[in-house]
């Protein structure tokens, strides 16, 4: 029930004050016990709540997804193991799964509602990826931004150990409105890109590496200390966050 | 000498091949011994080189500034101690100093060249600052973005311990095209802002705090782990980086 | 045997001095080889020993529980894996298990002995939980405080990314005598609560998160550096400790 | 102006809507440029804002103190260097300074308003301090709690290396409603106290020590991992926080 | 062949210089490919080489044990998983296994050669253990010292949360020539012991704990910063090292 | 197609400019989707790309290996689990696997092309290994250097706890042109070697150890702080990197 | 007053029960406000309290020293800056200062009471020091042990970078009953010594070094992970602790 | 006295066995109390002992330098503050000081003895430096290698933020036999160089940076995790070590 309808019913004495209060709050979030699904987030931040799958049971994911699909016609869950997807598919037969990105999407929106206008625009996000092992994180970023409505181009294996592979693709990357740079190990890619580009660079450190890479800490620190300008950083392996950030900048 | 002029002189036999090579490279950087000042950065990245003052002697800063002022009519140096500014003022009597931000600026550009067009635009950057002790970093961000050509509004002392101080200013902050959130201690401000805004939030952890704040590490980690979306992070106390990032997004 | 009885028997020559010494010490702890079960703790600290299940074999848990049940009519063990509970149930068919909290309880006390007086009182503990994945720790806190005799109300999914979900429940939370705030990732919840409440806030960082959350270190540091007053902190995932602390404050 | 007065004037058309809005917000905080002094905190949390002196100039401390003294008749600032106190004394000739605790207080409240009722009560806070070098932090805790209205007793040099010094004072400590335990180096004191007391123990690690004490990290970690129950922890050297927490528990 | 015999044969021309060199070196170590077993260690350090089982295959352990048993009539291997012991038992049917300590021993020495003299002495090592979960490390220490020839008494579950359990056994512990103190979590036991004893205390931090115990780092740091004198520390979970140290001190 | 051939065809109008561009770039790297295999590395750095197996699927390894074998007649992949090798063997029946070093090699080069000249030279690399558990890393170093064309001698179990085992082999080690020193735990071996040798020492810390060895961090730090000269360090367990470095120095 | 005297006076009614209690406790510690000087420590642990000078004012040191000198005829204070010694000398004109060790001693005991018996014994402590910059810590260890009554021999500059300097002195070092090994940087010295000696080795890491020596952490970790047996460790720069430990072992 | 001379005198009965032993050992090191100057190092490692000035008094430096100058005709001390140099100049009027590198050299060798042969060779070391603030470390490396006898070329300000400055000098750098890469902040330079060069790259992290650069830790970790081959690393700010390593490789 919309807030105006609730208030009208209250005024007409059809519901009590307590019932009205509860009905109003249901416009803002749905309390389903294990979660209070944020229904107001789209209005406040420009994007619906996305389900962070890690640490949630398939049952919890399904319960939250049901609320979102009912409200918005679509839902996305990140960091979903393959096994959990099987359970989710039982509840949503039209759910899709990206093996690489470990993302589940359910999308029942009319094609028009999928923001075709924006897609039609010439602007796109470039996701530049240092090594083959960094690809899953890069794909999480790309899938996220696409689900939210942006166009994305992915450039794989452009690490600085073979600089010509990056320079060879530079003309294409330069055309992007915003760039996501994904790298593990020493995480030097965003610094090199930052020195070559006008677009803002969102750096994603990955946990790829061993020994003193400390599960991505080295790449994270490296990116935070970039000698190049225009680089900002998200958490280790946080492809989702980078894709989200890139999308809201691409949407400006 | 412009590259075309060099090539013309070479063709006409007025200079040797070696002289031509040197003259061409001087279009890209000026080698002054202690530094190779990047003259090509404006073309590549959209902004001139800014002098990072920390670890440089006043003499080095002056030498680099001279190259930049000659080429671009302006120069900015960050992290300059008051004492060093005195020496710089000897070389550039028109240099200005911001005590709070510890930034030196020299600006001899015609008012028009200071990007008046963009300033006239309605868009602005909101710099939101958690506590009084975080102000210097917030001011470094604000000064940087202004020097580069953006409009900036600064909101001081909006920390989450008194949430109403932030919520009271929310309507104003919501109008910004991009938001810089500056906080020390537990660094919770960007999370709260991220959950309330459509604009991208650039989070700057500061070294304000004591004990287990570890010189800003806690705030940095907190911001990297933000449960809100749309937040990206720069280095501890990196007001310059945040202002630069905010400007390039504001310039889109 | 009570100490007075032992002394009487010693005086009457029915037992030797050595036997008396041993019998007296048995009032204070029971030495069962792998453990010296603290029988005096209730007198000293106001609460019986609780079995920390991690790192103990089911056999050890059973041996200790037997001593406690015999002495106090009840026993509680935390951090017990489901598998170990099966073994414990073999020894205590009336043992109960909370899946979420991983707590085993055996309670043979007469209902009256379960401190009904205190339960009847109006005071209660509010356990406020940031995200769905933090629920197990919140439930450990709630179960612990209930076992010890306090009333508890649990508020799930009140993280700061959707501030309205917290503010909407604030009136209820304000009525609590003491508040437990459970959060992972950047752990901002206790700061926001601390700025809004009169009651003491016991903050519990959880290991929920990834990358630079470092298994809860970020949330821990964030809580230790809270800019709000009235917040104290327990170990990562230490729901038990928070519930215990909350109970002794609630018992004042 | 009280909110009711503002609304009355607005209704009577004596002030504009904008003026009313500003006047209402002034009941909640005073915007003095460098700070938004929280005037509503007493109502929300039960205690007025206390000025954290570190990182603030004497001028900023004076400006904030003026607002607080005008509103509440008293102000307290922590972590004020001796030198800064001289400047503050220029503005507040009746300001007092505790050398050990580095706290400035200005108190113009009528004796009655200093919560004599609570002081008269039998309850008190015990501040137990491990070593001589930990005394400044213990005194910060004691001064804070006293300023807020609690009675405090300080027990110096009760470290565990000479256990009898602690046990000898145990009868006195047991009478406290809440205990603050202050220790550096290995920080074992709260564990020993926690095992002996019914009262909640607020543990304060100090930066006293050298080498692998890492400026208090060891004591902090030790206290977070206490094997005794009833112990919660505040930041390193955070005597203020411990005193504040102890006071709100003592006020229950 | 003893060195003297080798030299004699060389002098008599029965072996070449090269053969002599090899034969001499075989008195000092046995090169078996994967290892150079140190046969000279007993002479140099007073104790034979002990096999550190972690990271070695059962085959490697057997090969090294064969050399040691042949030379000294006995061998000990620490950190041997149960599974590996089965394989070892195949090669040494008389090998014994301590489940708790995860130690394998083979001992074919004549009872007299097992240093009965020293065992007969009144001196012994006290191994004092904080909690039930610390027992395996304590038992590794005890088994090691016993294998090397010392008498050992083990005191279980004497953690500081129930101080009376420790004080009750103090008279016995005071009789030891050297004390090993084993504790996890906050590791306060050695500090309390150090303040009460004349004997040197060898502290062993264990990895028992969770969250901010960081796998034993907290206990380690705590012990290194002990405010009591007479405490020295070995690596986390290094029961072997503590037992070895205790034995060489007990052997003085 | 060689670059000259491409340019010729372009001049003759047989291919378009775009086709020429693509054909030229194929001389530098092969874009196979998941990777851009660096075909130019041999020319630039003197060695072909080696496949880092960790984090790559067997399919990805096979795809990259095919490109390398086709181009260079040989390929090597490090950190390949036994299971993955089975899959690789399906594609390359002549692939060889070193269990200890976890390296796969395919080598179809004519014996002459395997740099027999260099092997024939008197120079060799000494790989000195501290303990038995460090052997896999030492063997990764040795196998890598051999694949690249160097002669290698491996000295096992030369740790400093039994110094005579090292000194006994010193004459042999001194003959090497470059030395690789592999050690875990406290990593003291390179310091002792550095003080005794003229040759450069490349130190490889291993993750062998427990407790405060922190997975090799202690050995890494120890080696970085060596009081001996001539020691440089690679990442923890980076046998490959040490072998590569040793080879390029041996090739001088 | 001795306890027996107190009890006698109490029995005779010359003092009240309260006075008796206070008089008894004064046998155990002297409460001087800032400290409770431990007068019972000699009886319990075999050595008097030593004043840890760091973090204490000269006035506090003097007050504590007065109690100790009155009771025991001697006092020692460690980590006393030169400036503080001047103040102490004002109160104790016979106080002596060791510049290198930063130790103050006052010794008014009759020569006989200085444990001449033990000094006459053949046993001594060897303090072996790695580098010239480590000497102050080594001297703190030596001075401490000498004050407590042991004989000490100091071996300077025996670091492992020039192994022959150590081996050349080995015969002398082997005669010591216990060895203190002092080293900064990579701290390899105790490992080498541990492999060569029968005596227990107490390792002292020093903060000598730079960069990744992290103020002594590297040396500390290195010593904790020693591959040699018989090594235990004290805190960074804790010469006092090592000297104390060595003395109590030397006293066995 | 040479060893042969000593032995001759011993044989002739001119000196006692003890005198002979002392005289022989003086060929290997000079015991001057605070240090045992290593006189044998040139023979063993190919280079004389260099004085590490940090933590040594000017007097100690002078004493050691005297021994070295007497023996070898030259001495070098690193990390010498300007003030200390003044004192050293008093003892060695011909001592030279490099302000940037903070190195003192005394060189009385005949020009020929300064290894003119090697200098004449075509090989040289390239020291490539990322930023202006990194220059002191780069100069320490260059000065060290020059003192030891190598030719060096220094390339300043070649950081990756302006890649063309590096690529423009690549042809020169490629001619070096070994390359030293000096960088602070994110330390990406060695990775880029490693991917472009055949020569071994010795990477030196510097403490240049702020915030999460952690005094050079970030650069250090970045270099250890380089995705390029052929890179090995020395300690933070260890210009000396890099110069030394480069020299011994250049000497091959």
Short mmCIF file of N, CA and C in Angstrom, two decimals, chain F residues 21 24 31 33 49 63 75 113 187:
data_model
loop_
_atom_site.label_atom_id
_atom_site.label_comp_id
_atom_site.label_asym_id
_atom_site.label_seq_id
_atom_site.Cartn_x
_atom_site.Cartn_y
_atom_site.Cartn_z
N UNK F 21 47.67 -4.38 -39.10
CA UNK F 21 47.86 -4.05 -37.69
C UNK F 21 47.71 -5.30 -36.82
N UNK F 24 50.64 -7.68 -37.35
CA UNK F 24 51.85 -7.24 -36.67
C UNK F 24 51.78 -7.55 -35.18
N UNK F 31 46.38 -13.46 -28.52
CA UNK F 31 45.20 -13.25 -27.68
C UNK F 31 44.29 -14.47 -27.78
N UNK F 33 41.79 -15.13 -25.53
CA UNK F 33 40.60 -14.91 -24.69
C UNK F 33 40.94 -14.75 -23.23
N UNK F 49 57.98 -16.84 -21.78
CA UNK F 49 56.99 -16.81 -20.70
C UNK F 49 56.89 -18.19 -20.08
N UNK F 63 45.77 -24.38 -23.06
CA UNK F 63 45.64 -23.41 -24.15
C UNK F 63 46.90 -22.55 -24.27
N UNK F 75 57.51 -25.63 -23.26
CA UNK F 75 56.73 -24.84 -22.31
C UNK F 75 56.95 -25.41 -20.93
N UNK F 113 69.24 -27.05 -29.50
CA UNK F 113 68.56 -25.80 -29.18
C UNK F 113 68.42 -25.62 -27.68
N UNK F 187 65.25 -18.63 9.00
CA UNK F 187 65.88 -18.21 7.75
C UNK F 187 67.28 -17.66 7.90
#
